[in-house]
CSV table of C-alpha atoms in Angstrom, one decimal:
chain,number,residue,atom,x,y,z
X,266,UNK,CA,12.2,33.7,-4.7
X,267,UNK,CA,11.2,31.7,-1.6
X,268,UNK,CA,13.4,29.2,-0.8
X,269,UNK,CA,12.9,25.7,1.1
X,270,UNK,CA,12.7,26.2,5.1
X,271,UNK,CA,14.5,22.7,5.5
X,272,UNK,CA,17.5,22.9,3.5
X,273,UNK,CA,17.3,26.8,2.4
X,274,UNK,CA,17.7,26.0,-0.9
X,275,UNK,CA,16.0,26.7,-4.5
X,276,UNK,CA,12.1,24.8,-4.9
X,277,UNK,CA,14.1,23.0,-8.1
X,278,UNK,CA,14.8,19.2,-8.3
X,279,UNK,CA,18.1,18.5,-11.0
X,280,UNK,CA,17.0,15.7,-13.1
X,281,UNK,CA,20.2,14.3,-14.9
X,282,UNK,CA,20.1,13.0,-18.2
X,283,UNK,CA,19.3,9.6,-18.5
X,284,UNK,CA,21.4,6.3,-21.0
X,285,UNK,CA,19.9,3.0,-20.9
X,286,UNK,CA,23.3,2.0,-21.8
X,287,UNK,CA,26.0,2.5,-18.9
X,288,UNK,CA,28.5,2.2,-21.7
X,289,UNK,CA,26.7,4.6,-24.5
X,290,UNK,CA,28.0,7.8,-22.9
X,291,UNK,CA,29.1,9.2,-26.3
X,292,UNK,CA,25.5,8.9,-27.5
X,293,UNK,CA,24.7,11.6,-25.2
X,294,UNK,CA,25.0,14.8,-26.5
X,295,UNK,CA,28.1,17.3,-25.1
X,296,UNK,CA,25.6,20.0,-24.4
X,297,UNK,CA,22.6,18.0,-23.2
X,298,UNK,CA,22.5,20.1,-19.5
X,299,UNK,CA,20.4,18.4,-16.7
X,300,UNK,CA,16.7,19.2,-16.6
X,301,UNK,CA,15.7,21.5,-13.8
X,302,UNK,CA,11.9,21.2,-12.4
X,303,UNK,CA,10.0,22.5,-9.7
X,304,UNK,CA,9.8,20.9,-6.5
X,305,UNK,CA,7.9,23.1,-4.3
X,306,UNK,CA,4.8,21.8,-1.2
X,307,UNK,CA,3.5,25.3,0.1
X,308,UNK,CA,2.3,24.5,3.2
X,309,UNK,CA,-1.2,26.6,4.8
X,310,UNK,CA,1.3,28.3,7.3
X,311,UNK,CA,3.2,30.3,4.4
X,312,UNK,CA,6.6,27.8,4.4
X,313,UNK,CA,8.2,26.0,1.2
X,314,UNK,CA,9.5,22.7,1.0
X,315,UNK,CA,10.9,20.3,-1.4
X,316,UNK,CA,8.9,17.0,-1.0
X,317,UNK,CA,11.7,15.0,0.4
X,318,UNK,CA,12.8,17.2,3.0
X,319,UNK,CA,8.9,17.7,4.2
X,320,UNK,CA,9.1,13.9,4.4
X,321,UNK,CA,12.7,14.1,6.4
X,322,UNK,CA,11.3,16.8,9.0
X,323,UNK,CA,7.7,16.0,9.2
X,324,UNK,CA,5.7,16.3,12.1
X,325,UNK,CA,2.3,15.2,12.9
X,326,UNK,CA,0.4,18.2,13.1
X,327,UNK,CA,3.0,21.3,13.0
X,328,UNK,CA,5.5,22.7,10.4
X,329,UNK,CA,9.0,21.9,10.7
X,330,UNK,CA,9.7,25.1,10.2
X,331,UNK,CA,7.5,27.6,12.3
X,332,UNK,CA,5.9,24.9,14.1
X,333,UNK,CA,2.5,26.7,13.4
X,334,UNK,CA,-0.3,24.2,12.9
X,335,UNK,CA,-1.0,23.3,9.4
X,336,UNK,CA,-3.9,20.5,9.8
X,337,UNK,CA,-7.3,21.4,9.3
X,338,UNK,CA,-10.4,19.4,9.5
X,339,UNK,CA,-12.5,17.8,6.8
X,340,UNK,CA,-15.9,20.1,6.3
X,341,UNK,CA,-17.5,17.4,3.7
X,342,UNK,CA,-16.5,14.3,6.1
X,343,UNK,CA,-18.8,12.9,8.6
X,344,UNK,CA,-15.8,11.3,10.6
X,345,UNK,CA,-14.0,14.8,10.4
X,346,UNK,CA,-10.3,13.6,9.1
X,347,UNK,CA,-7.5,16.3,9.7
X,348,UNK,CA,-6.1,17.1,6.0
X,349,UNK,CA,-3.0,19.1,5.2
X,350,UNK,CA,-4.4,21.3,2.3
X,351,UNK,CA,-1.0,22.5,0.1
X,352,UNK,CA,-0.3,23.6,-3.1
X,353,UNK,CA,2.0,21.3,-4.8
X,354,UNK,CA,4.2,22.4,-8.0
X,355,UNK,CA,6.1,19.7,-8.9
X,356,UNK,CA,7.2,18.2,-12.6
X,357,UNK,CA,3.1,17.3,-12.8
X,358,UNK,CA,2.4,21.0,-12.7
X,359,UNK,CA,0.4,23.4,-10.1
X,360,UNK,CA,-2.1,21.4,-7.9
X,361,UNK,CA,-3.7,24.2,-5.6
X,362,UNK,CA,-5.7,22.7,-2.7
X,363,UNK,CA,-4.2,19.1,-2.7
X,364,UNK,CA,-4.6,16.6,0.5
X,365,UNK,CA,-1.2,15.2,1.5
X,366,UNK,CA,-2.1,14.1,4.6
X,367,UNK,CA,-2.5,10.7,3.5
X,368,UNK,CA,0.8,10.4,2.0
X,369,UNK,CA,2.6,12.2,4.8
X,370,UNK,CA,1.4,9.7,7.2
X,371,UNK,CA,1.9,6.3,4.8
X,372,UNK,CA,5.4,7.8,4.4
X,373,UNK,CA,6.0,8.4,7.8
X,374,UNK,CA,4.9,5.0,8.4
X,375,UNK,CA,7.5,3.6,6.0
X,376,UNK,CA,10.4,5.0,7.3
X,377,UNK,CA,10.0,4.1,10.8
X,378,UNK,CA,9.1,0.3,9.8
X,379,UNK,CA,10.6,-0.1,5.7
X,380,UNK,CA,10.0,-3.9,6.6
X,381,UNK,CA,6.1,-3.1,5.9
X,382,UNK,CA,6.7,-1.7,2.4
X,383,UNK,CA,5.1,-4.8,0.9
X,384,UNK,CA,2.5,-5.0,3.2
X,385,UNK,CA,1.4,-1.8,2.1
X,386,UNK,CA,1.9,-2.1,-1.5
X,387,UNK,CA,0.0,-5.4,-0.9
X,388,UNK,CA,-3.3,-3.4,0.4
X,389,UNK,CA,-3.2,-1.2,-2.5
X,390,UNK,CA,-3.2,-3.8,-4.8
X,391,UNK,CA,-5.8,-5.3,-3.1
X,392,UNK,CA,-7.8,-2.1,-3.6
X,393,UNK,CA,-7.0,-1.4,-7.2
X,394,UNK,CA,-8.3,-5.2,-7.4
X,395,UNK,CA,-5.2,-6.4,-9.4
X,396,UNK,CA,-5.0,-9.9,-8.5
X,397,UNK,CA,-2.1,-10.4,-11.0
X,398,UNK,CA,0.4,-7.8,-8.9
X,399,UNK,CA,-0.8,-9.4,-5.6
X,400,UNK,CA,0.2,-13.0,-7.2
X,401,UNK,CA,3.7,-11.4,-8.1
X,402,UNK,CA,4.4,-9.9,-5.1
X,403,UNK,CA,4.0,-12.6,-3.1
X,404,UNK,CA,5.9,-14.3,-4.9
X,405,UNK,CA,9.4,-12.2,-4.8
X,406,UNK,CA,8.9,-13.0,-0.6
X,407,UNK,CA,11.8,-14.8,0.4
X,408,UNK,CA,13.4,-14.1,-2.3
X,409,UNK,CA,17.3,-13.3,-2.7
X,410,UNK,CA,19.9,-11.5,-4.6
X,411,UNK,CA,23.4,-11.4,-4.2
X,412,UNK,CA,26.3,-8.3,-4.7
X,413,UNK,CA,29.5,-7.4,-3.6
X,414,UNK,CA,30.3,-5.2,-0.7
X,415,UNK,CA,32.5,-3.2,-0.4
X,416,UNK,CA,35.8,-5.5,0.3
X,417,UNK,CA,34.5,-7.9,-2.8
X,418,UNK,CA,33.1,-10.1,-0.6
X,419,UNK,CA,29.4,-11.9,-2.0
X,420,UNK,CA,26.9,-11.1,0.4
X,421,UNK,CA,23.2,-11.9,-0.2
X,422,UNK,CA,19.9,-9.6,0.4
X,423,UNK,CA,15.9,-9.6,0.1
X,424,UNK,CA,15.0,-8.1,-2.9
X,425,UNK,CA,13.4,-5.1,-1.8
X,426,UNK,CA,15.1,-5.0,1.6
X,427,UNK,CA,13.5,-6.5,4.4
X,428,UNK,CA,10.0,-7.8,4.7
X,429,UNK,CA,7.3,-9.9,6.5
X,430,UNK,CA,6.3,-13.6,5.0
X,431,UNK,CA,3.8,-14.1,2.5
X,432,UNK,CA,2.1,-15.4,5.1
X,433,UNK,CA,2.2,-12.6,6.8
X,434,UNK,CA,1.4,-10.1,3.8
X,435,UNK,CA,-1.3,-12.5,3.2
X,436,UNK,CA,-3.4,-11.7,7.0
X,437,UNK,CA,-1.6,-8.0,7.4
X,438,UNK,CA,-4.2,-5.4,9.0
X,439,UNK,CA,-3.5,-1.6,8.5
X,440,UNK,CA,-2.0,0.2,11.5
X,441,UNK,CA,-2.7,3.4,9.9
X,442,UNK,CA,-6.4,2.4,8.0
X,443,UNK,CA,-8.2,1.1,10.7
X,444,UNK,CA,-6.9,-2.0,11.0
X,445,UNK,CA,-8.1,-3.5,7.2
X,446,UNK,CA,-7.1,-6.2,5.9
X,447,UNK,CA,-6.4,-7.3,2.2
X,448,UNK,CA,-9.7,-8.5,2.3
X,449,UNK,CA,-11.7,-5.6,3.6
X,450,UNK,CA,-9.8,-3.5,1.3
X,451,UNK,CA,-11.0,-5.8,-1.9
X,452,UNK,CA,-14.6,-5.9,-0.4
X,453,UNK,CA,-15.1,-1.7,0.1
X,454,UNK,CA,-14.3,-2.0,-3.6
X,455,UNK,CA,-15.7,-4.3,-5.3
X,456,UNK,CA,-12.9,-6.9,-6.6
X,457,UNK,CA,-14.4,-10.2,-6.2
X,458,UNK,CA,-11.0,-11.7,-8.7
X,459,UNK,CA,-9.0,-10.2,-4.8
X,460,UNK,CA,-11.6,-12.4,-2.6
X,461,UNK,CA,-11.5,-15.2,-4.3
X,462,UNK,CA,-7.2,-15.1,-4.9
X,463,UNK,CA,-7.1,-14.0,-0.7
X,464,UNK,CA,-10.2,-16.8,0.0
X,465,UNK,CA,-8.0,-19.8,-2.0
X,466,UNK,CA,-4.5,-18.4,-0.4
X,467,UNK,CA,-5.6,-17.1,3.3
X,468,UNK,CA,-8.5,-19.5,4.5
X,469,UNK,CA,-9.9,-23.2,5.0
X,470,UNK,CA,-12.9,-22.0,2.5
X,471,UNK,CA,-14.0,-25.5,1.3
X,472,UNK,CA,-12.0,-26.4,-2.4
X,473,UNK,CA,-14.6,-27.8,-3.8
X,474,UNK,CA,-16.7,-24.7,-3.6
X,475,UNK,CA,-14.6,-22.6,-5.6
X,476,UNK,CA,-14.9,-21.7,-9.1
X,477,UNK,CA,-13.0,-24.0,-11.4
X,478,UNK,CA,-11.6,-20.7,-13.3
X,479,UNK,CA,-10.1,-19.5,-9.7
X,480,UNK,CA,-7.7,-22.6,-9.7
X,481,UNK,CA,-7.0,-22.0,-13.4
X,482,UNK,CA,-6.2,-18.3,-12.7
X,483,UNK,CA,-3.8,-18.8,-9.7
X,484,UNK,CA,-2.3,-22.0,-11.7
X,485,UNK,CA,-1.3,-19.4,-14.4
X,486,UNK,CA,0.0,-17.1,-12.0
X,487,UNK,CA,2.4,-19.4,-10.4
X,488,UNK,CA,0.3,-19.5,-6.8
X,489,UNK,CA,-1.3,-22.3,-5.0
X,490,UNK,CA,-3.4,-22.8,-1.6
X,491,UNK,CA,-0.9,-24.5,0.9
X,492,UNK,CA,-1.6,-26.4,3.9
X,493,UNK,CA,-4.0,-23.7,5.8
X,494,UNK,CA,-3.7,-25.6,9.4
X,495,UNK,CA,-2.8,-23.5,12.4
X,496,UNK,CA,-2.9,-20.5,10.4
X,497,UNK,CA,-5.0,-17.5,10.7
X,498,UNK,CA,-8.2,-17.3,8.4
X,499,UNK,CA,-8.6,-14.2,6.6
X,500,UNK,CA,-12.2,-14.7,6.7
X,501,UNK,CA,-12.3,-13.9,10.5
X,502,UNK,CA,-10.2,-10.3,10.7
X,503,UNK,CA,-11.8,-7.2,11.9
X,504,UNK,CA,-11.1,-3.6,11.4
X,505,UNK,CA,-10.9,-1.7,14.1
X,506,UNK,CA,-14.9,-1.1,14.3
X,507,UNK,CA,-15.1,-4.6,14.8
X,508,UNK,CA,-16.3,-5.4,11.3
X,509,UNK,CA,-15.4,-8.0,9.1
X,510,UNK,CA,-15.3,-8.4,5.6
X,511,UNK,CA,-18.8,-9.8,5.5
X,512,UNK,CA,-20.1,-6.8,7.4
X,513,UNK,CA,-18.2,-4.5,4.9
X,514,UNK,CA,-20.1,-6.3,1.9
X,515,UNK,CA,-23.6,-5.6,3.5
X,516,UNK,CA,-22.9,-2.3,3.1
X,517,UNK,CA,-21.6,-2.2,0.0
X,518,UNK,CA,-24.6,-3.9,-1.7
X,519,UNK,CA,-25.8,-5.5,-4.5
X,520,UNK,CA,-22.3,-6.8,-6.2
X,521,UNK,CA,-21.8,-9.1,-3.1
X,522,UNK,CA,-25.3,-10.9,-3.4
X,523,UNK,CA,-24.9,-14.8,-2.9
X,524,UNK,CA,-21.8,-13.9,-0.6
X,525,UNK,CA,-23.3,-13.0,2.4
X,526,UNK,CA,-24.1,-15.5,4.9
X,527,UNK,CA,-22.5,-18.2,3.0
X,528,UNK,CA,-18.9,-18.6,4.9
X,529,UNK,CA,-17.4,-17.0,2.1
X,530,UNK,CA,-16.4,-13.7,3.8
X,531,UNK,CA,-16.6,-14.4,7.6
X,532,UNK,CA,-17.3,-17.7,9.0
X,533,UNK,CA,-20.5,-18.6,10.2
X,534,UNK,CA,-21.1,-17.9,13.5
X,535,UNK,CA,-18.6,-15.1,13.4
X,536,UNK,CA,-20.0,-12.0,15.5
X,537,UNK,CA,-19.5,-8.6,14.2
X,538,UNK,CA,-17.7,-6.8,17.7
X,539,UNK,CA,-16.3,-9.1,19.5
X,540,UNK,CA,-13.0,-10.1,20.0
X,541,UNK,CA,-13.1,-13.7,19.0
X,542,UNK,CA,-12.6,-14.9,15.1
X,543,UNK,CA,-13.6,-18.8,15.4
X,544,UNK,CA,-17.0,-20.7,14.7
X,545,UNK,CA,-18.2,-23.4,11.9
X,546,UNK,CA,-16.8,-23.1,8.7
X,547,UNK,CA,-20.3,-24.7,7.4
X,548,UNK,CA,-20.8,-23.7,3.8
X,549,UNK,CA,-23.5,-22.6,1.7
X,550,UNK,CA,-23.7,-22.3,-1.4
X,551,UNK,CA,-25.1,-18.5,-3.0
């Protein structure tokens, strides 16, 4: 039986029983024995891994292990991504021929900068188009709990560990994803609930010339537009190919009509390319 190449042990994860009471131990059975499931990422070179220790030893292009190559390019993508092609056999079953690159590199990411964690999850909400998780996770920013250490002492910490404002959150581009912001990301799919929530939280868009129900639905979510002066608008990001949101909904098509060229996703004036993000917020109504 192969074992990992990291650790040299079994491709097995121990899952222990689980009480939702700390204090209902007796309710557990005396021979309830820990569940035992595969955890095994078999990389193109021919090495095993659990997940975790892939993650702990990873390296951009090479195995940890033999240091052979295991990247290969993308033979249906124009842009010609490197993907890790594995097969993964974990407690979801066999996947043969899965991607992981992606994941690998968000990981990677994380762990060398944790304080972006919410950032990230931020962007995928933004994607998914679920206005209601962005609403809560901006607001648990700032936010504190306190505990003991380890002398008794009450010490206070973010929830979630360290993080950026939700300011910051707000107006973050992706290092990894071509610099895209929130708003990109809610464009490229389709979630006009996202623009409107990042429009009334992240720019100087006009208040009168948004929906009544947009106010309603951030009232109920416990989020309000504060004072937008001297910060950055949302509406005048690029991604890295110099696009902004606007350019990303010509592209997209029809479910954007009577957004385009209004000031509602770049202001006017705003050229696609070039490195400034200012001109006349002069609005239009589509």
């Amino acid at each position: 039986m192969a074992l990992c190449a990291h650790c040299q042990k079994p491709l097995t994860i121990t899952i222990e029983p689980e009480s939702d009471d700390e204090d209902a131990d007796d309710d557990v059975p005396m021979d309830s024995e820990p569940d035992t499931l595969p955890d095994d990422v078999h990389l193109p070179c021919g090495d095993h891994f659990h997940w975790e220790c892939l993650l702990e030893a990873y390296e951009y292009s090479k195995c940890p292990a033999c240091n052979r190559s295991i990247v290969a390019s993308s033979s249906s993508s124009s842009s010609a991504e490197e993907q890790i092609i594995v097969d993964l056999n974990n407690e979801g079953g066999l996947q043969q021929g899965i991607d992981i690159a992606p994941i690998l590199k968000e990981e990677s990411y994380l762990r060398a900068y944790p304080e972006e964690r919410k950032c990230r999850a931020f962007l995928e909400f933004c994607s998914e188009g679920d206005h209601r998780a962005i609403a809560e996770l901006l607001k648990s920013c700032g936010e504190e709990m306190a505990a003991e250490d380890e002398d008794g002492e009450i010490v206070t910490e973010q929830v979630g560990g360290p993080s950026k404002s939700a300011d910051e959150i707000l107006r973050y581009q992706d290092p990894i994803g071509d610099m895209a912001s929130g708003l990109h990301a809610a464009v490229a799919n389709g979630h006009r609930e996202v623009a409107w929530l990042l429009l009334l939280l992240a720019s100087e868009y006009p208040e009168l010339d948004f929906p009544a129900l947009v106010f309603q639905e951030a009232g109920a979510l416990g989020v309000m537009r504060e004072d937008q002066a001297g910060k950055v608008d949302i509406r005048t990001l690029k991604d890295a190919h110099g696009r902004t949101a606007e350019d990303v909904a010509r592209s997209v098509g029809v479910i954007w009509n009577g957004w385009v060229g209004t000031g509602r996703l770049a202001l006017l004036g705003t050229v696609s390319g070039s490195s400034g993000g200012s001109g006349g917020a002069v609005t239009v109504r589509g």
